[in-house]
Amino acid sequence: MAKIAVLGYGVVGSGVVEVIHKNGRTIAGKTRADLEVKYILTRRDYPGDPFEELIVKDFSVIENDPEITIVAECIGGCGAALEYVRRALKSGKSVVTSNKELIAEHGCELLSLAKERNLNLLFEASVGGGIPILRPLNQCLAANELTEVYGILNGTTNYILTKMIRHGLPFDEVLKDAQQKGYAEADPTADIEGFDACRKICILAALSFGKHVYPRQVKTVGITQITAEDIAFASAAGMRVKLLGRAMLNEEGKLIIYVAPHLMDEENQLANVEDVFNAIIVKGDAIGDVMFYGKGAGKLPTASAVVADVIDASKHAESRKYIHWVDGNDDYVADADAYPMRWFVRAAMTEDEARAKFGKITVIPHQTEGQIGFITEPVSRYGINAASEGCEVLSVISVLD
Amino acid sequence: MAKIAVLGYGVVGSGVVEVIHKNGRTIAGKTRADLEVKYILTRRDYPGDPFEELIVKDFSVIENDPEITIVAECIGGCGAALEYVRRALKSGKSVVTSNKELIAEHGCELLSLAKERNLNLLFEASVGGGIPILRPLNQCLAANELTEVYGILNGTTNYILTKMIRHGLPFDEVLKDAQQKGYAEADPTADIEGFDACRKICILAALSFGKHVYPRQVKTVGITQITAEDIAFASAAGMRVKLLGRAMLNEEGKLIIYVAPHLMDEENQLANVEDVFNAIIVKGDAIGDVMFYGKGAGKLPTASAVVADVIDASKHAESRKYIHWVDGNDDYVADADAYPMRWFVRAAMTEDEARAKFGKITVIPHQTEGQIGFITEPVSRYGINAASEGCEVLSVISVLD
């Protein structure tokens, strides 16, 4: 019997308590892991809640209870969550978390703390919600030299882009609709500016390539500048627009990492990943491309990933799961803007002007008065910026090849 | 240092030796597993092969060498492979295998042997080649009550169907082309008759629902009866044809399991899985739908999955990975023909005759002299058979909803 403390009783925390309660018998049957939630840490009162008697308000109750072997952190952010996770590890408790910000910013430090004390620190739910991705990356693909990991990492922006594509609507209108439906938060900044996807690609890159990358090192472009005109040009070219996080090693072993919207062929596997679904593609030397797909967020998917980690931590109480990465030095991350790729450009100019400025281009057959949309040959972002000088360039979006 | 014996030196076996040799250092760095191939068991000689000095022809050399802790079985079939795997387990060695026939037919017995001796028996490569699916099923989705698992489990038939759809060609012609390109074997029976997919869905069902299912219990229909006319009707309906293995629990807790071609909407995620790619969808109560996608076969993908299992077995030499299922009694498997679903029917009859015989139908707008194609309402296969009596029915194919 593993006794667990759940920190935070919001969407994810209450989901964790619910899944353990509801599926506990199946879990015990399938995995021999017998789980019991002993405490729920929350500042609020929940009178009448079925788990009311488990609520505590002082973390030191948990910290000082030797029966607690696993702490499931579902608070979020890097404030109290960071403090409690540090204290939990220092007091000899394994930690499971869905907190991507915590791992992206402090993963290296916390993994070292866990390693020193032979404890587990697991965070499957921090990327892709309920989609199993970190464990397969770490275990199933262990025999591969991984070369690239990328994908649709944020459900809110994918929902917004899907609606823009389907109905030809402008960004602002779709965002408002998404907020009303609960798919976007009241303050949607972290999603629409790409910060959430940025934290996730940092975690994926660290696991894939063994070195920590901090969100501040990652060039991050969100979807707020994507217009209905961009989408119309993309559709005319047989392409869709998706926000991708992407990380790959270049020939010098440096990391190219960024978050940005991409145009991609509508036959691309990612192009058909719609609404709030996420999909992550991993490239390995032996395995080729492998894709993981599912709902990237939501109470029960995320909670089920947290509980799977709790099960794993309870079964590996003695022999620690080996997840570890080292700190990356400052020059580990290459300049993403120097990476050559094709670009979609929308501009107020004629075809002749476009060819004169951008060289060999493929013009998209779509009529919009005074505007042209085209796709360049592979060139760095600096090259695009130089060519754009003195022109009225309205949009520049990466193309995924 | 874990010393390993590789049984069989064909496509998969030589791939395993190659991956351990080539990626050994990365593997050791990432996972702390230090692997060395000590023996390769094969009946043939390989003069000049870089690993020639490792070759042995007598299994008892491996059986009696206490240094060998892990045996990687890459022989295939249920002859020598079954004997050696039994002997390996009985002599205290963990076993890793890519042999789907072995696990589908003898998994229950072999898992019991492994359990009694506290050994590992791992077989990630037996389903989906290099796609991580069994480990996520067993671990990441452990907190879910799984309700259904299904997918495109055979690359050869998916390649054939893809070519038939793209080029409107008949089955025989595409099969010949696939054989020339090495995508289909000289004797393609196991693939095209659905036997390979059948073994894989048996393994997926056993892991998902905890009871062994034998291939002989599974209704299995291959793709040899699919014609260019069926594909043309499907395309006219905005649908594609895919061979699926499918397993789900009904309300009585009995298993509905079968292998059969299905028509599905072209917007379905599986519809865009083309060529030799596989994709497997798992439904859980907490997680919803999760999909795993990648190349389902091939030397290096399969070998990398075998090596990942070898790594896992070496790291869990002391604490066995818990994979286990019990034998299913005879009445565990329900009659798949009694399960109501929609059907595509192609027949030589008029629309009026079709409505008189099959009740409410959706006629597919596609002109072929003297033939009609339509989709029925949900009905059991028995219902379709009864309605078909006395009519010239040319094709009956399941529809995936």
Coordinates of N, CA and C in Angstrom, one line a residue, chain A residues 19 22-23 26-32 115 124 130-133 135-146 207-208 240 266-267 269 272-274 277 285-295 299-305 307-309 311-312 315-316 319-322, chain B residues 19 22-23 26-32 115 124 130-133 135-146 207-208 240 266-267 269 272-274 277 285-295 299-305 307-309 311-312 315-316 319-322:
Chain A
V19 N -9.6 9.4 -10.2 CA -9.1 8.2 -11.0 C -8.7 7.2 -10.0
K22 N -11.8 5.7 -8.4 CA -12.7 5.0 -9.3 C -12.0 3.7 -9.9
N23 N -10.8 3.8 -10.3 CA -10.1 2.7 -11.0 C -9.1 1.9 -10.1
T26 N -9.0 -1.9 -10.4 CA -8.4 -2.3 -11.7 C -6.9 -2.2 -11.7
I27 N -6.5 -1.0 -11.1 CA -5.1 -0.7 -11.1 C -4.4 -1.8 -10.2
A28 N -4.9 -2.1 -9.1 CA -4.3 -3.1 -8.2 C -4.2 -4.4 -8.9
G29 N -5.3 -4.8 -9.6 CA -5.3 -6.1 -10.3 C -4.3 -6.1 -11.4
K30 N -4.2 -5.0 -12.2 CA -3.3 -5.0 -13.3 C -1.8 -4.9 -13.0
T31 N -1.6 -4.1 -11.9 CA -0.2 -3.7 -11.7 C 0.3 -4.0 -10.3
R32 N -0.5 -4.6 -9.5 CA -0.1 -4.9 -8.1 C 0.2 -3.7 -7.3
K115 N 17.9 12.2 -7.8 CA 19.0 11.2 -8.0 C 19.8 11.0 -6.8
E124 N 5.2 12.5 -16.7 CA 4.6 12.2 -18.0 C 3.5 13.1 -18.4
G130 N -2.6 13.2 -21.5 CA -2.7 11.8 -21.3 C -1.9 11.0 -22.3
I131 N -1.4 11.6 -23.3 CA -0.7 10.8 -24.4 C 0.6 10.3 -23.8
P132 N 0.9 9.0 -23.9 CA 2.1 8.5 -23.4 C 3.2 8.9 -24.3
I133 N 4.1 9.8 -23.9 CA 5.2 10.2 -24.8 C 6.6 10.2 -24.1
R135 N 7.6 8.5 -21.4 CA 8.1 7.2 -21.0 C 8.5 6.4 -22.3
P136 N 7.7 6.4 -23.4 CA 8.2 5.8 -24.6 C 9.5 6.4 -25.1
L137 N 9.7 7.7 -25.0 CA 10.9 8.4 -25.4 C 12.1 7.8 -24.6
N138 N 11.8 7.7 -23.3 CA 12.9 7.3 -22.4 C 13.2 5.8 -22.4
Q139 N 12.2 5.0 -22.7 CA 12.4 3.6 -22.6 C 12.3 2.9 -24.0
C140 N 11.2 3.0 -24.6 CA 11.0 2.2 -25.8 C 11.9 2.6 -26.9
L141 N 12.3 3.9 -27.0 CA 13.1 4.4 -28.0 C 14.6 4.4 -27.6
A142 N 14.9 3.8 -26.5 CA 16.2 3.9 -25.9 C 17.3 3.4 -26.8
A143 N 17.0 2.5 -27.7 CA 18.0 1.9 -28.6 C 18.3 2.8 -29.8
N144 N 17.6 3.9 -29.9 CA 17.7 4.8 -31.0 C 18.6 6.0 -30.7
E145 N 19.3 6.5 -31.7 CA 19.9 7.8 -31.7 C 18.8 8.7 -32.2
L146 N 18.2 9.5 -31.3 CA 17.2 10.4 -31.7 C 17.7 11.6 -32.4
L207 N 14.8 15.4 -22.7 CA 14.7 13.9 -22.7 C 15.3 13.3 -23.9
S208 N 15.1 13.9 -25.0 CA 15.6 13.3 -26.3 C 17.1 13.4 -26.4
R240 N -2.1 23.4 -44.7 CA -2.8 23.8 -43.5 C -1.8 24.5 -42.6
E266 N -1.4 19.3 -46.8 CA -2.6 18.7 -46.1 C -2.6 17.2 -46.1
E267 N -1.6 16.5 -46.8 CA -1.4 15.1 -46.7 C -0.5 14.7 -45.5
Q269 N 0.8 13.9 -41.9 CA 0.0 13.3 -40.8 C -0.4 14.4 -39.8
N272 N -3.8 16.6 -40.3 CA -5.1 16.1 -39.9 C -5.3 16.0 -38.4
V273 N -4.4 16.5 -37.7 CA -4.6 16.5 -36.2 C -5.4 17.8 -35.9
E274 N -6.7 17.6 -35.5 CA -7.5 18.8 -35.4 C -8.0 19.0 -34.0
F277 N -6.7 18.1 -30.2 CA -5.8 17.0 -30.2 C -4.3 17.5 -30.3
D285 N 17.2 7.0 -35.5 CA 18.0 6.4 -36.6 C 17.5 5.0 -36.9
A286 N 17.0 4.2 -35.9 CA 16.6 2.9 -36.2 C 15.1 2.8 -36.5
I287 N 14.3 3.7 -35.9 CA 12.9 3.5 -35.9 C 12.2 4.3 -37.0
G288 N 12.9 5.3 -37.6 CA 12.2 6.2 -38.5 C 11.3 7.1 -37.7
D289 N 10.1 7.5 -38.3 CA 9.2 8.4 -37.7 C 8.2 7.6 -36.9
V290 N 8.0 8.0 -35.6 CA 6.9 7.5 -34.8 C 6.0 8.6 -34.3
M291 N 4.7 8.4 -34.4 CA 3.8 9.5 -34.0 C 3.0 9.1 -32.8
F292 N 2.8 10.0 -31.9 CA 1.9 9.8 -30.7 C 0.8 10.8 -30.8
Y293 N -0.5 10.4 -30.6 CA -1.6 11.2 -30.9 C -2.7 11.1 -29.8
G294 N -3.3 12.1 -29.4 CA -4.4 12.0 -28.5 C -4.7 13.4 -27.9
K295 N -5.7 13.4 -27.0 CA -6.1 14.7 -26.4 C -4.9 15.2 -25.5
K299 N -9.1 17.2 -17.8 CA -9.0 16.7 -16.5 C -8.6 15.2 -16.4
L300 N -9.4 14.4 -17.0 CA -9.2 12.9 -16.9 C -8.0 12.4 -17.6
P301 N -7.7 12.8 -18.9 CA -6.5 12.4 -19.6 C -5.3 12.8 -18.8
T302 N -5.2 14.0 -18.3 CA -4.0 14.5 -17.6 C -3.9 13.7 -16.2
A303 N -5.0 13.6 -15.6 CA -5.0 12.8 -14.3 C -4.6 11.4 -14.5
S304 N -5.0 10.8 -15.6 CA -4.7 9.4 -15.8 C -3.1 9.2 -16.0
A305 N -2.5 10.2 -16.6 CA -1.1 10.2 -16.8 C -0.4 10.4 -15.5
V307 N -1.6 9.5 -12.5 CA -1.8 8.3 -11.8 C -0.8 7.2 -12.3
A308 N -0.7 7.1 -13.6 CA 0.3 6.1 -14.2 C 1.7 6.3 -13.6
D309 N 2.1 7.6 -13.5 CA 3.4 7.9 -12.9 C 3.4 7.5 -11.4
I311 N 1.7 5.1 -10.0 CA 1.8 3.6 -10.0 C 3.3 3.2 -10.2
D312 N 3.9 3.9 -11.3 CA 5.3 3.5 -11.6 C 6.2 3.9 -10.4
K315 N 5.9 1.2 -7.7 CA 6.5 0.0 -8.1 C 8.0 0.0 -8.1
H316 N 8.5 1.2 -8.3 CA 10.0 1.4 -8.4 C 10.5 2.1 -7.2
S319 N 14.1 0.5 -6.8 CA 15.0 0.7 -8.0 C 14.5 1.9 -8.8
R320 N 15.1 3.0 -8.6 CA 14.7 4.2 -9.2 C 14.6 4.2 -10.7
K321 N 13.6 4.8 -11.3 CA 13.5 4.9 -12.8 C 14.6 5.9 -13.2
Y322 N 15.4 5.5 -14.2 CA 16.5 6.4 -14.6 C 16.1 7.5 -15.6
Chain B
V19 N 22.2 -2.9 -34.0 CA 21.8 -1.8 -33.2 C 22.6 -1.7 -31.9
K22 N 26.1 -0.6 -32.9 CA 26.2 0.8 -33.4 C 25.8 1.9 -32.3
N23 N 24.8 1.6 -31.5 CA 24.3 2.5 -30.6 C 24.7 2.2 -29.1
T26 N 25.6 5.2 -26.8 CA 24.5 6.1 -26.5 C 23.6 5.4 -25.5
I27 N 23.3 4.1 -25.8 CA 22.5 3.3 -24.8 C 23.0 3.4 -23.4
A28 N 24.3 3.1 -23.3 CA 24.9 3.1 -22.0 C 24.8 4.4 -21.3
G29 N 25.0 5.5 -22.1 CA 25.0 6.9 -21.6 C 23.6 7.2 -21.1
K30 N 22.6 6.8 -21.9 CA 21.2 7.2 -21.6 C 20.6 6.4 -20.5
T31 N 20.9 5.1 -20.5 CA 20.2 4.2 -19.6 C 21.0 3.4 -18.6
R32 N 22.3 3.6 -18.6 CA 23.2 2.9 -17.7 C 23.2 1.4 -18.0
K115 N 7.1 -15.8 -14.7 CA 6.7 -15.3 -13.4 C 7.2 -16.2 -12.2
E124 N 7.8 -6.3 -26.9 CA 7.3 -5.1 -27.5 C 7.4 -5.1 -29.1
G130 N 8.5 -1.2 -34.5 CA 9.2 -0.3 -33.7 C 8.3 0.7 -32.9
I131 N 7.0 0.6 -33.2 CA 6.1 1.6 -32.5 C 6.0 1.2 -31.1
P132 N 6.3 2.0 -30.1 CA 6.0 1.7 -28.7 C 4.5 1.6 -28.5
I133 N 4.1 0.4 -28.2 CA 2.6 0.2 -27.9 C 2.4 -0.7 -26.7
R135 N 4.3 -1.4 -24.1 CA 4.8 -0.8 -22.9 C 3.9 0.3 -22.5
P136 N 3.5 1.3 -23.4 CA 2.5 2.3 -23.0 C 1.2 1.6 -22.5
L137 N 0.7 0.6 -23.2 CA -0.5 -0.1 -22.8 C -0.4 -0.5 -21.4
N138 N 0.7 -1.1 -21.1 CA 0.9 -1.8 -19.8 C 1.2 -0.8 -18.7
Q139 N 1.9 0.3 -19.0 CA 2.4 1.2 -18.0 C 1.6 2.6 -18.0
C140 N 1.7 3.3 -19.2 CA 1.2 4.7 -19.2 C -0.3 4.7 -19.1
L141 N -0.9 3.7 -19.6 CA -2.4 3.7 -19.5 C -2.9 2.9 -18.4
A142 N -2.0 2.5 -17.4 CA -2.4 1.6 -16.3 C -3.5 2.2 -15.5
A143 N -3.7 3.5 -15.5 CA -4.7 4.1 -14.6 C -6.1 4.1 -15.3
N144 N -6.1 3.6 -16.5 CA -7.4 3.6 -17.3 C -8.1 2.2 -17.3
E145 N -9.4 2.3 -17.3 CA -10.1 1.1 -17.7 C -10.2 1.1 -19.2
L146 N -9.5 0.2 -19.8 CA -9.5 0.2 -21.3 C -10.8 -0.5 -21.8
L207 N -3.1 -8.0 -23.4 CA -2.6 -7.0 -22.6 C -3.6 -6.0 -22.1
S208 N -4.6 -5.7 -22.9 CA -5.6 -4.7 -22.6 C -6.6 -5.2 -21.6
R240 N -12.4 5.2 -47.2 CA -11.3 4.4 -47.6 C -11.4 3.0 -47.0
E266 N -13.0 9.3 -44.8 CA -11.6 9.7 -45.2 C -11.0 10.7 -44.2
E267 N -11.9 11.3 -43.4 CA -11.4 12.2 -42.3 C -10.9 11.4 -41.1
Q269 N -8.7 9.4 -38.6 CA -7.3 9.4 -38.4 C -6.7 8.2 -39.1
N272 N -5.8 8.1 -43.1 CA -4.6 8.7 -43.6 C -3.4 7.9 -43.3
V273 N -3.5 6.8 -42.7 CA -2.3 5.9 -42.4 C -2.1 5.1 -43.7
E274 N -1.0 5.4 -44.4 CA -0.8 4.8 -45.7 C 0.4 4.0 -45.8
F277 N 2.8 1.9 -43.2 CA 2.6 2.3 -41.8 C 1.5 1.6 -41.1
D285 N -11.1 4.9 -20.3 CA -12.2 5.7 -19.7 C -11.7 7.1 -19.4
A286 N -10.4 7.2 -18.9 CA -9.9 8.5 -18.5 C -9.3 9.2 -19.7
I287 N -8.6 8.5 -20.6 CA -7.8 9.1 -21.5 C -8.5 9.4 -22.9
G288 N -9.6 8.8 -23.1 CA -10.2 9.0 -24.4 C -9.4 8.2 -25.5
D289 N -9.3 8.7 -26.7 CA -8.6 8.0 -27.8 C -7.1 8.4 -27.8
V290 N -6.2 7.4 -27.8 CA -4.8 7.7 -28.0 C -4.4 6.9 -29.2
M291 N -3.6 7.5 -30.1 CA -3.1 6.7 -31.3 C -1.6 6.7 -31.3
F292 N -1.1 5.5 -31.7 CA 0.3 5.3 -31.9 C 0.6 5.0 -33.4
Y293 N 1.5 5.6 -34.0 CA 1.7 5.5 -35.4 C 3.2 5.4 -35.8
G294 N 3.5 4.6 -36.7 CA 4.8 4.4 -37.2 C 5.0 3.3 -38.1
K295 N 6.2 3.0 -38.6 CA 6.4 1.8 -39.4 C 6.3 0.6 -38.6
K299 N 13.6 -4.1 -40.7 CA 14.8 -4.6 -39.9 C 15.1 -3.7 -38.7
L300 N 15.4 -2.4 -38.9 CA 15.9 -1.6 -37.8 C 14.8 -1.1 -36.8
P301 N 13.6 -0.8 -37.3 CA 12.5 -0.5 -36.3 C 12.3 -1.6 -35.4
T302 N 12.1 -2.8 -36.0 CA 11.8 -4.0 -35.1 C 13.0 -4.3 -34.2
A303 N 14.2 -4.2 -34.8 CA 15.4 -4.5 -33.9 C 15.5 -3.5 -32.8
S304 N 15.2 -2.2 -33.1 CA 15.3 -1.2 -32.0 C 14.3 -1.5 -30.9
A305 N 13.2 -2.1 -31.2 CA 12.2 -2.4 -30.2 C 12.7 -3.6 -29.4
V307 N 15.8 -4.3 -28.9 CA 16.9 -3.8 -28.0 C 16.4 -3.0 -26.8
A308 N 15.3 -2.3 -27.1 CA 14.7 -1.5 -25.9 C 14.3 -2.5 -24.9
D309 N 13.7 -3.6 -25.3 CA 13.3 -4.6 -24.3 C 14.5 -5.3 -23.6
I311 N 17.3 -3.8 -23.0 CA 17.7 -2.8 -22.0 C 16.9 -2.9 -20.8
D312 N 15.6 -2.9 -21.0 CA 14.6 -3.0 -19.9 C 14.9 -4.2 -19.1
K315 N 17.9 -3.8 -16.9 CA 17.7 -2.9 -15.8 C 16.8 -3.5 -14.7
H316 N 16.0 -4.4 -15.1 CA 15.0 -5.0 -14.2 C 15.4 -6.4 -13.9
S319 N 14.1 -6.7 -10.1 CA 12.7 -6.5 -9.9 C 12.0 -6.6 -11.3
R320 N 11.3 -7.8 -11.4 CA 10.7 -8.2 -12.7 C 9.6 -7.2 -13.1
K321 N 9.6 -6.9 -14.4 CA 8.5 -6.1 -15.0 C 7.2 -6.9 -14.9
Y322 N 6.1 -6.3 -14.4 CA 4.9 -7.1 -14.2 C 4.1 -7.1 -15.5

